[in-house]
Short mmCIF file of C-alpha atoms and ligand atoms in Angstrom, two decimals:
data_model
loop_
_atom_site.label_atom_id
_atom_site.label_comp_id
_atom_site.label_asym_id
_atom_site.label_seq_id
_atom_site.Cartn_x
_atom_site.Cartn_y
_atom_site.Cartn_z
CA UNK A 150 -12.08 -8.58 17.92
CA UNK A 151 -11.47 -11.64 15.63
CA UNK A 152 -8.99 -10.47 13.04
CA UNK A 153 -6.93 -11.93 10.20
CA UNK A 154 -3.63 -10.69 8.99
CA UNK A 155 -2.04 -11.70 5.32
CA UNK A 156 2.14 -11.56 5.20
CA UNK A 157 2.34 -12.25 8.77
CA UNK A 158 5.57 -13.55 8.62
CA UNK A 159 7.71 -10.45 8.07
CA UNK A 160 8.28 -6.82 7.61
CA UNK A 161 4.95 -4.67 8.46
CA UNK A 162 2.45 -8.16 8.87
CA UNK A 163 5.09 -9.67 11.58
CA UNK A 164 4.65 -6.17 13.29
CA UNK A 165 1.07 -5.94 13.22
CA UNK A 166 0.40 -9.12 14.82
CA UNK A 167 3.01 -8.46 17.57
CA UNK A 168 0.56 -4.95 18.34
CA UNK A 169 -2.77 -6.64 17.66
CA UNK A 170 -2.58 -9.12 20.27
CA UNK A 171 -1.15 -6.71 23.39
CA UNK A 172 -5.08 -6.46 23.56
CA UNK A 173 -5.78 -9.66 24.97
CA UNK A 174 -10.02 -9.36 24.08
CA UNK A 175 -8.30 -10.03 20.21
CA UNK A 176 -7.35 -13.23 18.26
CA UNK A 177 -5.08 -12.95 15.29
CA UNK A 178 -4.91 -14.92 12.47
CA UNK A 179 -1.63 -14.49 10.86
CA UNK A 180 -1.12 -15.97 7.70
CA UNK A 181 1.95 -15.97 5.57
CA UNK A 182 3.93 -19.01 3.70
CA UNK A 183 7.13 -19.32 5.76
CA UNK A 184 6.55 -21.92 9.17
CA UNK A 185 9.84 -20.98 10.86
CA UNK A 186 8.94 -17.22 10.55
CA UNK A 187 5.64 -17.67 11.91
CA UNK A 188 6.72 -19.82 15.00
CA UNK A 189 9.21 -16.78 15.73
CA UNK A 190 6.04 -14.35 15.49
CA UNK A 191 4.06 -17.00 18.11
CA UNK A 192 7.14 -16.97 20.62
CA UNK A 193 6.88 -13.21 20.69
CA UNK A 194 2.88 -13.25 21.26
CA UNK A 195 0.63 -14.56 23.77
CA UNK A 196 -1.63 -17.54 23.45
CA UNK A 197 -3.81 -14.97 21.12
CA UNK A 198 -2.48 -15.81 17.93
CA UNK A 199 -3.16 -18.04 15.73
CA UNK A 200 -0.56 -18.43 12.65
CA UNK A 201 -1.68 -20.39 9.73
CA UNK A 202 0.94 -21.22 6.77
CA UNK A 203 -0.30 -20.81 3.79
CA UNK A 204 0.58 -20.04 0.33
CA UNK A 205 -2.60 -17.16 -0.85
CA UNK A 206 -1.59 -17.84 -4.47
CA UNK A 207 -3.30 -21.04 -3.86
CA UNK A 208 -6.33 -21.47 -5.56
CA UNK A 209 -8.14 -23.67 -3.71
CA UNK A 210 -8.96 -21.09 -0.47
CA UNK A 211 -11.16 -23.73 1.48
CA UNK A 212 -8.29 -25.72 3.50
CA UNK A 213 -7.79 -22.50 4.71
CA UNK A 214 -11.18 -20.89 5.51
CA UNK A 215 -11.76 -24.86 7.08
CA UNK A 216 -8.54 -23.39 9.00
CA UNK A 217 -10.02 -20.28 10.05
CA UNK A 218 -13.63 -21.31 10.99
CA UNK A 219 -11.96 -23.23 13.54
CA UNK A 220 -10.41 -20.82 15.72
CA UNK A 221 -13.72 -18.40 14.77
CA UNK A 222 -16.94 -18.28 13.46
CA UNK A 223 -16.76 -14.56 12.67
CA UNK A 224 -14.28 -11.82 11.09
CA UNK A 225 -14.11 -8.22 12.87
CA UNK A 226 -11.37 -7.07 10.65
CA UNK A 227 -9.40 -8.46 7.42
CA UNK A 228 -6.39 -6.77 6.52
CA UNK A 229 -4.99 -7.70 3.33
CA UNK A 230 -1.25 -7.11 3.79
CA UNK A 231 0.63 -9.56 2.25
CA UNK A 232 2.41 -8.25 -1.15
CA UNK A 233 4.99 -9.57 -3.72
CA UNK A 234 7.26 -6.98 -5.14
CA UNK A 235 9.67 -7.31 -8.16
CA UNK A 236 12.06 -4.70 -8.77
CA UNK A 237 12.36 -4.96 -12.57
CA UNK A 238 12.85 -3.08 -15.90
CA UNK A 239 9.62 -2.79 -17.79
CA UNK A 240 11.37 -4.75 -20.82
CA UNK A 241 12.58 -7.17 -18.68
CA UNK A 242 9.72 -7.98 -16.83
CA UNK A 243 8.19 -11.69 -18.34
CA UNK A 244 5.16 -12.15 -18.26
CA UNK A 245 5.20 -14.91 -15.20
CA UNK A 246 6.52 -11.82 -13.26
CA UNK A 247 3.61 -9.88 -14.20
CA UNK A 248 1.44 -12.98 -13.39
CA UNK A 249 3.26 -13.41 -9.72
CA UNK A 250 2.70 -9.71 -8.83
CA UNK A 251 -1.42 -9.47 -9.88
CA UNK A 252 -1.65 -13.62 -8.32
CA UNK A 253 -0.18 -12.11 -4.53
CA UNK A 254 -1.09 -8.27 -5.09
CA UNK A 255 -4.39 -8.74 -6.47
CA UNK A 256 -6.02 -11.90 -7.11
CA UNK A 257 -5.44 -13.54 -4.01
CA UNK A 258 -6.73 -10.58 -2.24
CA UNK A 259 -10.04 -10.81 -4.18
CA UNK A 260 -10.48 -14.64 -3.56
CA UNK A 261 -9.44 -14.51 0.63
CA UNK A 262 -11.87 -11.55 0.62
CA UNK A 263 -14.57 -13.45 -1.59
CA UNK A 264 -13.98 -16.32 0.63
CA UNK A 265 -14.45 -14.61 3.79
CA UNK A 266 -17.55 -13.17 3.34
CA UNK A 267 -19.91 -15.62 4.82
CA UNK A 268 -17.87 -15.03 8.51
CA UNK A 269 -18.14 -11.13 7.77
CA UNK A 270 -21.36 -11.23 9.58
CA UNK A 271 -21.20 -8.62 12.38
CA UNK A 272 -21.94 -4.87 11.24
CA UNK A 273 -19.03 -2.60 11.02
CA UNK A 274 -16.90 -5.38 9.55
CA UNK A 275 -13.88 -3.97 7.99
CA UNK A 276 -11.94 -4.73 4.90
CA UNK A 277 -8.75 -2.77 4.67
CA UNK A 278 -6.23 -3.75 1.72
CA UNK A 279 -2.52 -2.76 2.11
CA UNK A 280 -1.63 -0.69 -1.28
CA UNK A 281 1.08 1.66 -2.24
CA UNK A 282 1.67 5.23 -2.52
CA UNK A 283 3.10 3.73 -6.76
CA UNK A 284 -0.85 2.84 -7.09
CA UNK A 285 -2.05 6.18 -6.33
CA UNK A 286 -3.09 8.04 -8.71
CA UNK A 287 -1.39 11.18 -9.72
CA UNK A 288 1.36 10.39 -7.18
CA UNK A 289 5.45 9.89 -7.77
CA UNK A 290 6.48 7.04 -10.01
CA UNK A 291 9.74 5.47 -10.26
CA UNK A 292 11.33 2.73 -12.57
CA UNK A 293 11.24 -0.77 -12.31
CA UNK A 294 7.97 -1.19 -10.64
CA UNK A 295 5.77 -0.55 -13.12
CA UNK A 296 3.60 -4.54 -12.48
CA UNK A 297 3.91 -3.88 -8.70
CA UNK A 298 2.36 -0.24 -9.10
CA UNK A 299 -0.31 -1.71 -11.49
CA UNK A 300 -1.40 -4.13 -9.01
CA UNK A 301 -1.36 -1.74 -6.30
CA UNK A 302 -3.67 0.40 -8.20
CA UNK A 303 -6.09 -2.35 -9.13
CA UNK A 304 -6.05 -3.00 -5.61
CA UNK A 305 -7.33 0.58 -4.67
CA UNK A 306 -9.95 0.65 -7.23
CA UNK A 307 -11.36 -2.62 -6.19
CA UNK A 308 -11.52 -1.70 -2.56
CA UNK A 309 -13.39 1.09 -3.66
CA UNK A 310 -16.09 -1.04 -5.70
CA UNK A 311 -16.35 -3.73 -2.67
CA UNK A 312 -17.16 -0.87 -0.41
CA UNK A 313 -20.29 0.16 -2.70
CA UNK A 314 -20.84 -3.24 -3.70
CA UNK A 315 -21.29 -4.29 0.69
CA UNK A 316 -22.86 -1.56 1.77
CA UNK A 317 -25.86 -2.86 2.12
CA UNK A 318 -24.41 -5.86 4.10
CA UNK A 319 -22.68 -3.09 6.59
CA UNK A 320 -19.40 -3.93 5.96
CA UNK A 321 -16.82 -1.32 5.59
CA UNK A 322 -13.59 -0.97 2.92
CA UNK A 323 -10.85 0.78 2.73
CA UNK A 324 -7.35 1.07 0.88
CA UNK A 325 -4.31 2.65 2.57
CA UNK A 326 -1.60 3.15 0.31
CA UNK A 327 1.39 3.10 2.21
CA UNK A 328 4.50 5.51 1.40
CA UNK A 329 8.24 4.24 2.74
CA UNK A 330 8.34 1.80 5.73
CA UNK A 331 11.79 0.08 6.32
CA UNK A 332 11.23 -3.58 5.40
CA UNK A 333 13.28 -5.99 3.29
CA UNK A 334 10.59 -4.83 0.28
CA UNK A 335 11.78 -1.59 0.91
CA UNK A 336 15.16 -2.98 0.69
CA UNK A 337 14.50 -4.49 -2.71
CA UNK A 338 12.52 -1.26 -4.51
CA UNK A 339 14.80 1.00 -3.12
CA UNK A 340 18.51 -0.76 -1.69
CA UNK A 341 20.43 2.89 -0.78
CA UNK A 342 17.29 4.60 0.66
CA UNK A 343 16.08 4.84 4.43
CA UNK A 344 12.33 5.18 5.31
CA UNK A 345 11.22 7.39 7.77
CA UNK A 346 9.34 4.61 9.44
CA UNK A 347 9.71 1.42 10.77
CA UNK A 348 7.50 -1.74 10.46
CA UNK A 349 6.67 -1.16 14.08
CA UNK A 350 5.58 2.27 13.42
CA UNK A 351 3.65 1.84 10.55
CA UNK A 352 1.48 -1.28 11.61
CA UNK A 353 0.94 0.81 14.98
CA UNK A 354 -1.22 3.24 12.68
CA UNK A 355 -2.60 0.25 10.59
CA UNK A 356 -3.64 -1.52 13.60
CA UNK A 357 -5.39 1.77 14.97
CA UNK A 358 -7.26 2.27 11.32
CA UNK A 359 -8.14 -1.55 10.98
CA UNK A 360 -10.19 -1.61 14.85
CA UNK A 361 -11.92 1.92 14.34
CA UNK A 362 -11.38 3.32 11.29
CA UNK A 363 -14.37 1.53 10.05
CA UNK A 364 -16.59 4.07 11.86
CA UNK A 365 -15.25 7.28 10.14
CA UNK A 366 -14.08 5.75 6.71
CA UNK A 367 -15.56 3.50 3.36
CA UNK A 368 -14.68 2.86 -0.04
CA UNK A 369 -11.69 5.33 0.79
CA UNK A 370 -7.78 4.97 -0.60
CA UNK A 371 -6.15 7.02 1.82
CA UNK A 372 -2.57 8.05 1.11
CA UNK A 373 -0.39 7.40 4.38
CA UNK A 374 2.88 8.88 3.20
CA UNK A 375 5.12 12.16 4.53
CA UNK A 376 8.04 11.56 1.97
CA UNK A 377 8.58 10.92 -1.58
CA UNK A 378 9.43 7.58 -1.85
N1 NAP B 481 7.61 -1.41 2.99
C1 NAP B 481 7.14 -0.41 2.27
O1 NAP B 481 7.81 0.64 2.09
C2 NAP B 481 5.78 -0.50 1.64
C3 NAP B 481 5.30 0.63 0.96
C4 NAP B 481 4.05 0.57 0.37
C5 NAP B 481 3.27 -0.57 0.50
N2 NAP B 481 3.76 -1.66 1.17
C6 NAP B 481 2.89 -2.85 1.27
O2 NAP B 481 2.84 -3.26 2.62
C7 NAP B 481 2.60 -4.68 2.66
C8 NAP B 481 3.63 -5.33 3.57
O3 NAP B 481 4.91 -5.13 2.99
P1 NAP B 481 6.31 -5.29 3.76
O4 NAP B 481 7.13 -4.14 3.40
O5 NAP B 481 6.05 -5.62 5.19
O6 NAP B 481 6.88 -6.55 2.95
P2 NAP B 481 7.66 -7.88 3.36
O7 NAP B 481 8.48 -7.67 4.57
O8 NAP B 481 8.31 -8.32 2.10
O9 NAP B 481 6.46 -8.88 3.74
C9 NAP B 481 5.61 -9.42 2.76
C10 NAP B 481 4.73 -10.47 3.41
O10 NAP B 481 3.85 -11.02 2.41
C11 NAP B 481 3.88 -12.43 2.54
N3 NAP B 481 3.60 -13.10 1.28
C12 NAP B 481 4.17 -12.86 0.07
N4 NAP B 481 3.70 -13.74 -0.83
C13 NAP B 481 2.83 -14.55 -0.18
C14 NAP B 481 2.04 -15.67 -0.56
N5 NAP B 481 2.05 -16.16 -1.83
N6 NAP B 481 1.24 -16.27 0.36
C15 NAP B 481 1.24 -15.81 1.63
N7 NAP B 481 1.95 -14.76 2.06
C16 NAP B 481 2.75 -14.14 1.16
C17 NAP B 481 5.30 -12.76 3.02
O11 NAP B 481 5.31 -13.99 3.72
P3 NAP B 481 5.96 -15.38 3.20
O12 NAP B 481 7.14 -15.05 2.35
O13 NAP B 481 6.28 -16.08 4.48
O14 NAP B 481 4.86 -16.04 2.45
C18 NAP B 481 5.53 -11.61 4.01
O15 NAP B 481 5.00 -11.96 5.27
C19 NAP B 481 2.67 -5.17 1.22
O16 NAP B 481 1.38 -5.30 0.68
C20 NAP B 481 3.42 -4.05 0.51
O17 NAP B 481 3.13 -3.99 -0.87
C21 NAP B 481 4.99 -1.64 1.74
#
């Protein structure tokens, strides 16, 4: 399968390349801004991946679709994993913060997806956006991530619409919003508190979902969570 990855470059993304390309019949497209991180991801993969650097809070998208279309004509799978989290009082969070956190949480997923839709040509194609268990409805809440939460949720709702909205073009979306996973986000939402998984263990699951979970799932937002955080 031809598949891209956003936030490649650490934490759950960095995993989910390294598991993605043990199935040689794959090429991953990892994106993510930081080179040096990326180059450590391609020693520790086979000649099936593909990192791009690039900044998704870009607005211009073409350099890197131009990017894309060169190592394939056609997206299987586009997971939407890269996030921006700020750990922040409600009255202390500016309004640039709130603009950072929809720019990498939300917006740049919509535009990368809207980009991407011309190579989303084979049925089955599937869409799955990274949320959080803080943008699920109903769910815990907990203070200082009120912007992150809010994009999260935005996220889910869109994925939801984009899955009605395709239908007819066969393509399939779905949100999973992610509880704990030990990652330095984790680190920053929560500094004294250990997840129950690891990035490894997580983006085995997400790597599972993203290659077949297209046939028994759409327009879902599908909690993924055993503990509270
Ligand atoms: N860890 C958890 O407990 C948890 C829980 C719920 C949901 N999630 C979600 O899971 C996803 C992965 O999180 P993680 O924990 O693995 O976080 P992480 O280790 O902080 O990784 C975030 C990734 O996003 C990339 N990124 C951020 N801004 C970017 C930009 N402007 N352009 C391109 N790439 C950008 C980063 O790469 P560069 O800095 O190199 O650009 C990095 O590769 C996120 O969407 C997060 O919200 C995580």
């Amino acid at each position: 399968m031809n598949i891209i990855v956003t936030g490649a470059s650490s934490g759950i993304g960095f995993e989910l390349v390294k598991t993605l390309c043990q199935n040689a019949e794959n090429k991953v497209v990892g994106i993510a801004r930081n080179e040096a991180k990326l180059h450590r991801l391609s020693l520790q993969t086979s000649g099936n991946f593909y990192p791009i650097p690039f900044d998704l809070s870009a607005p211009d998208t073409s350099p890197l679709i131009q990017q894309i279309q060169s190592v394939t004509p056609t997206v299987d799978v586009l997971i939407n994993n890269a996030g921006l989290l700020i750990n922040q009082p409600f009255t202390q969070l500016t309004d640039a913060n709130w603009q950072q956190i929809f720019e990498v949480n939300v917006f740049a997923v919509a535009r990368l997806t809207r980009a991407l839709y011309p190579l989303l040509t084979k049925p089955g194609a599937h869409v799955v956006n990274i949320g959080s268990m803080g943008g699920y409805m109903g769910s815990a809440k907990f203070p200082g991530l009120s912007a992150y939460s809010a994009a999260k949720a935005a996220v889910a709702v869109m994925s939801e619409c984009l899955a009605e909205e395709w239908q007819p073009d066969g393509i399939k979306v779905n949100c999973l919003a992610l509880g704990a996973v030990q990652t330095e986000m984790l680190n920053a939402a929560f500094p004294h508190y250990t997840a129950p998984l690891q990035a490894h263990e997580m983006a085995a699951w997400i790597a599972h979902f993203a290659q077949f979970g297209n046939r028994y799932f759409n327009g879902k937002v599908l909690p993924v969570s055993v503990t509270t955080p």
